[in-house]
PDB file of C-alpha atoms in Angstrom:
ATOM      1  CA  SER J   1     -13.733  -1.575 -11.576  1.00 84.00           C
ATOM      2  CA  GLN J   2     -10.903  -1.378  -9.015  1.00 88.00           C
ATOM      3  CA  GLU J   3     -10.862  -5.152  -8.466  1.00 89.00           C
ATOM      4  CA  ILE J   4     -10.795  -5.727 -12.236  1.00 91.00           C
ATOM      5  CA  GLU J   5      -7.841  -3.356 -12.651  1.00 93.00           C
ATOM      6  CA  GLN J   6      -5.957  -5.072  -9.832  1.00 94.00           C
ATOM      7  CA  LEU J   7      -6.542  -8.464 -11.463  1.00 95.00           C
ATOM      8  CA  LYS J   8      -5.216  -7.140 -14.774  1.00 95.00           C
ATOM      9  CA  GLU J   9      -2.115  -5.715 -13.093  1.00 96.00           C
ATOM     10  CA  TYR J  10      -1.478  -8.937 -11.186  1.00 96.00           C
ATOM     11  CA  ALA J  11      -1.844 -11.064 -14.343  1.00 96.00           C
ATOM     12  CA  THR J  12       0.469  -8.735 -16.291  1.00 96.00           C
ATOM     13  CA  LEU J  13       3.172  -9.155 -13.638  1.00 96.00           C
ATOM     14  CA  GLU J  14       2.755 -12.943 -13.711  1.00 96.00           C
ATOM     15  CA  GLN J  15       2.963 -12.940 -17.512  1.00 95.00           C
ATOM     16  CA  MET J  16       6.239 -11.007 -17.291  1.00 95.00           C
ATOM     17  CA  LEU J  17       7.607 -13.474 -14.727  1.00 94.00           C
ATOM     18  CA  LYS J  18       6.589 -16.419 -16.914  1.00 92.00           C
ATOM     19  CA  ASN J  19       7.912 -14.881 -20.152  1.00 91.00           C
ATOM     20  CA  ASP J  20       4.417 -14.440 -21.596  1.00 90.00           C
ATOM     21  CA  SER J  21       3.859 -18.203 -21.542  1.00 92.00           C
ATOM     22  CA  PHE J  22       0.106 -17.809 -21.053  1.00 96.00           C
ATOM     23  CA  ALA J  23      -2.699 -15.546 -22.236  1.00 96.00           C
ATOM     24  CA  PHE J  24      -4.947 -13.668 -19.822  1.00 97.00           C
ATOM     25  CA  GLU J  25      -8.342 -12.217 -20.615  1.00 96.00           C
ATOM     26  CA  ILE J  26     -11.117 -10.528 -18.645  1.00 96.00           C
ATOM     27  CA  THR J  27     -14.541 -10.274 -20.235  1.00 95.00           C
ATOM     28  CA  LEU J  28     -17.267  -8.125 -18.712  1.00 93.00           C
ATOM     29  CA  GLU J  29     -20.875  -8.306 -19.786  1.00 93.00           C
ATOM     30  CA  PRO J  30     -21.496  -4.814 -21.264  1.00 91.00           C
ATOM     31  CA  GLU J  31     -24.506  -4.021 -19.061  1.00 89.00           C
ATOM     32  CA  ILE J  32     -22.664  -4.559 -15.766  1.00 89.00           C
ATOM     33  CA  ASP J  33     -22.595  -1.578 -13.453  1.00 80.00           C
ATOM     34  CA  GLN J  34     -18.892  -1.326 -12.627  1.00 78.00           C
ATOM     35  CA  ARG J  35     -19.703   0.320  -9.326  1.00 80.00           C
ATOM     36  CA  ILE J  36     -20.946  -3.030  -7.963  1.00 83.00           C
ATOM     37  CA  VAL J  37     -18.659  -3.988  -5.120  1.00 85.00           C
ATOM     38  CA  ILE J  38     -16.619  -7.162  -5.447  1.00 89.00           C
ATOM     39  CA  PRO J  39     -15.170  -7.922  -2.015  1.00 90.00           C
ATOM     40  CA  THR J  40     -11.486  -6.982  -1.988  1.00 87.00           C
ATOM     41  CA  MET J  41      -9.078  -9.777  -2.938  1.00 87.00           C
ATOM     42  CA  LEU J  42     -11.857 -12.323  -3.419  1.00 91.00           C
ATOM     43  CA  LEU J  43     -10.989 -13.199  -7.021  1.00 93.00           C
ATOM     44  CA  GLN J  44      -7.221 -12.651  -6.879  1.00 92.00           C
ATOM     45  CA  PRO J  45      -6.350 -15.930  -5.066  1.00 91.00           C
ATOM     46  CA  ILE J  46      -8.497 -17.836  -7.557  1.00 93.00           C
ATOM     47  CA  VAL J  47      -6.736 -16.200 -10.521  1.00 95.00           C
ATOM     48  CA  GLU J  48      -3.392 -16.813  -8.813  1.00 93.00           C
ATOM     49  CA  ASN J  49      -4.231 -20.508  -8.394  1.00 90.00           C
ATOM     50  CA  ALA J  50      -5.239 -20.750 -12.069  1.00 93.00           C
ATOM     51  CA  ILE J  51      -1.958 -19.135 -13.149  1.00 94.00           C
ATOM     52  CA  GLN J  52       0.206 -21.233 -10.840  1.00 90.00           C
ATOM     53  CA  HIS J  53      -1.422 -24.600 -11.573  1.00 88.00           C
ATOM     54  CA  GLY J  54      -3.212 -24.192 -14.882  1.00 90.00           C
ATOM     55  CA  THR J  55      -0.686 -22.647 -17.243  1.00 91.00           C
ATOM     56  CA  ALA J  56       1.827 -25.439 -17.806  1.00 84.00           C
ATOM     57  CA  ASN J  57       0.314 -26.501 -21.140  1.00 84.00           C
ATOM     58  CA  LYS J  58       1.264 -25.090 -24.509  1.00 87.00           C
ATOM     59  CA  ASN J  59      -1.139 -22.283 -25.505  1.00 92.00           C
ATOM     60  CA  ALA J  60      -2.072 -21.847 -21.845  1.00 95.00           C
ATOM     61  CA  TYR J  61      -4.692 -19.313 -20.869  1.00 96.00           C
ATOM     62  CA  VAL J  62      -6.581 -17.979 -17.887  1.00 97.00           C
ATOM     63  CA  LYS J  63      -9.942 -16.330 -18.512  1.00 97.00           C
ATOM     64  CA  VAL J  64     -12.176 -14.340 -16.212  1.00 97.00           C
ATOM     65  CA  ASP J  65     -15.776 -13.867 -17.356  1.00 97.00           C
ATOM     66  CA  ILE J  66     -18.053 -11.595 -15.345  1.00 96.00           C
ATOM     67  CA  SER J  67     -21.772 -11.558 -16.008  1.00 96.00           C
ATOM     68  CA  GLN J  68     -24.882 -10.910 -13.971  1.00 93.00           C
ATOM     69  CA  SER J  69     -28.280 -12.254 -13.172  1.00 92.00           C
ATOM     70  CA  THR J  70     -31.023 -10.200 -11.564  1.00 90.00           C
ATOM     71  CA  GLU J  71     -29.738 -11.065  -8.069  1.00 91.00           C
ATOM     72  CA  SER J  72     -26.016 -11.719  -8.497  1.00 93.00           C
ATOM     73  CA  LEU J  73     -22.717 -11.006 -10.148  1.00 94.00           C
ATOM     74  CA  ILE J  74     -21.323 -14.249 -11.590  1.00 96.00           C
ATOM     75  CA  CYS J  75     -17.539 -14.483 -11.855  1.00 96.00           C
ATOM     76  CA  VAL J  76     -16.052 -17.458 -13.702  1.00 97.00           C
ATOM     77  CA  VAL J  77     -12.304 -18.090 -13.689  1.00 97.00           C
ATOM     78  CA  GLU J  78     -11.049 -20.868 -15.924  1.00 96.00           C
ATOM     79  CA  ASP J  79      -7.807 -22.246 -17.259  1.00 96.00           C
ATOM     80  CA  ASN J  80      -6.848 -24.961 -19.731  1.00 94.00           C
ATOM     81  CA  GLY J  81      -4.337 -26.751 -17.506  1.00 92.00           C
ATOM     82  CA  PRO J  82      -4.345 -30.397 -16.446  1.00 89.00           C
ATOM     83  CA  GLY J  83      -7.263 -30.006 -14.041  1.00 87.00           C
ATOM     84  CA  ILE J  84      -7.576 -31.297 -10.506  1.00 82.00           C
ATOM     85  CA  LYS J  85      -6.563 -34.907  -9.948  1.00 79.00           C
ATOM     86  CA  GLY J  86      -8.857 -36.677  -7.488  1.00 71.00           C
ATOM     87  CA  GLU J  87     -10.542 -34.903  -4.596  1.00 67.00           C
ATOM     88  CA  ILE J  88      -9.724 -31.286  -3.792  1.00 62.00           C
ATOM     89  CA  ASN J  89      -7.624 -31.481  -0.642  1.00 61.00           C
ATOM     90  CA  GLU J  90      -7.775 -28.251   1.335  1.00 59.00           C
ATOM     91  CA  GLU J  91      -4.692 -29.267   3.310  1.00 59.00           C
ATOM     92  CA  GLN J  92      -2.698 -29.325   0.050  1.00 60.00           C
ATOM     93  CA  SER J  93      -4.218 -26.163  -1.371  1.00 69.00           C
ATOM     94  CA  HIS J  94      -3.962 -23.232   0.972  1.00 74.00           C
ATOM     95  CA  GLY J  95      -5.583 -20.958  -1.631  1.00 73.00           C
ATOM     96  CA  ILE J  96      -8.715 -23.120  -1.893  1.00 76.00           C
ATOM     97  CA  LYS J  97      -8.993 -23.284   1.872  1.00 82.00           C
ATOM     98  CA  LEU J  98      -8.699 -19.491   2.238  1.00 85.00           C
ATOM     99  CA  CYS J  99     -11.258 -18.837  -0.512  1.00 86.00           C
ATOM    100  CA  LYS J 100     -13.790 -21.199   1.075  1.00 88.00           C
ATOM    101  CA  GLU J 101     -13.252 -19.586   4.484  1.00 91.00           C
ATOM    102  CA  ARG J 102     -13.661 -16.110   2.992  1.00 92.00           C
ATOM    103  CA  ILE J 103     -16.903 -17.042   1.216  1.00 94.00           C
ATOM    104  CA  LEU J 104     -18.275 -18.583   4.429  1.00 94.00           C
ATOM    105  CA  GLU J 105     -17.343 -15.431   6.365  1.00 95.00           C
ATOM    106  CA  LEU J 106     -19.026 -13.173   3.785  1.00 94.00           C
ATOM    107  CA  ARG J 107     -22.130 -15.374   3.696  1.00 95.00           C
ATOM    108  CA  THR J 108     -22.379 -15.302   7.502  1.00 95.00           C
ATOM    109  CA  SER J 109     -21.508 -11.659   8.182  1.00 95.00           C
ATOM    110  CA  LEU J 110     -23.524 -10.135   5.333  1.00 93.00           C
ATOM    111  CA  LYS J 111     -26.307 -12.750   5.456  1.00 95.00           C
ATOM    112  CA  LYS J 112     -26.228 -13.058   1.672  1.00 94.00           C
ATOM    113  CA  PRO J 113     -25.887 -16.160  -0.541  1.00 95.00           C
ATOM    114  CA  PHE J 114     -22.264 -15.995  -1.731  1.00 95.00           C
ATOM    115  CA  THR J 115     -21.200 -19.246  -3.434  1.00 95.00           C
ATOM    116  CA  LEU J 116     -17.943 -20.809  -4.618  1.00 93.00           C
ATOM    117  CA  ASN J 117     -17.716 -23.867  -6.885  1.00 91.00           C
ATOM    118  CA  TRP J 118     -14.547 -25.577  -8.200  1.00 88.00           C
ATOM    119  CA  ALA J 119     -14.760 -28.236 -10.898  1.00 87.00           C
ATOM    120  CA  ASN J 120     -12.785 -29.806 -13.700  1.00 89.00           C
ATOM    121  CA  LYS J 121     -14.062 -28.819 -17.122  1.00 90.00           C
ATOM    122  CA  THR J 122     -15.838 -31.610 -18.946  1.00 85.00           C
ATOM    123  CA  GLY J 123     -15.853 -33.020 -22.451  1.00 82.00           C
ATOM    124  CA  THR J 124     -12.789 -32.384 -24.578  1.00 82.00           C
ATOM    125  CA  ASP J 125     -11.761 -29.316 -22.565  1.00 85.00           C
ATOM    126  CA  THR J 126      -9.126 -29.627 -19.871  1.00 88.00           C
ATOM    127  CA  GLY J 127      -8.615 -27.337 -16.939  1.00 92.00           C
ATOM    128  CA  VAL J 128     -10.515 -26.006 -13.989  1.00 92.00           C
ATOM    129  CA  LYS J 129     -13.549 -23.766 -13.857  1.00 94.00           C
ATOM    130  CA  VAL J 130     -14.239 -21.785 -10.679  1.00 94.00           C
ATOM    131  CA  THR J 131     -17.542 -19.953 -10.280  1.00 96.00           C
ATOM    132  CA  VAL J 132     -18.058 -17.291  -7.620  1.00 96.00           C
ATOM    133  CA  THR J 133     -21.530 -15.839  -7.149  1.00 96.00           C
ATOM    134  CA  ILE J 134     -21.631 -12.444  -5.462  1.00 94.00           C
ATOM    135  CA  PRO J 135     -25.087 -11.183  -4.419  1.00 93.00           C
ATOM    136  CA  LYS J 136     -25.930  -7.626  -5.496  1.00 87.00           C
TER     137      LYS J 136
END
């Protein structure tokens, strides 16, 4: 619950700085135990990246959906921006590089299957969808 509150506060500040030019929403599956630990500052750089690069369009939004499976918490961050052009270049995106390093560190130190996937949305939707899987 603390990580969720911090994300809300961060997004509110960004909305103020950008004159409310984008909508922000966090959706939690009702059955989620809010005492489950999300590693500190794991989602914030992903949300920051979505706000910085995915909110240039009219009617821009950033959504965070958190659900669960029997083994994991599944966090999806998506925007409706222009998407990623070409290959993701970690040298150009410091945020992506840091997130990948953090996931690798968590996977190694905790010996649990954390995952991170970045992809352009498909079909008629534009934007980027980032999925982080956090083992329970």
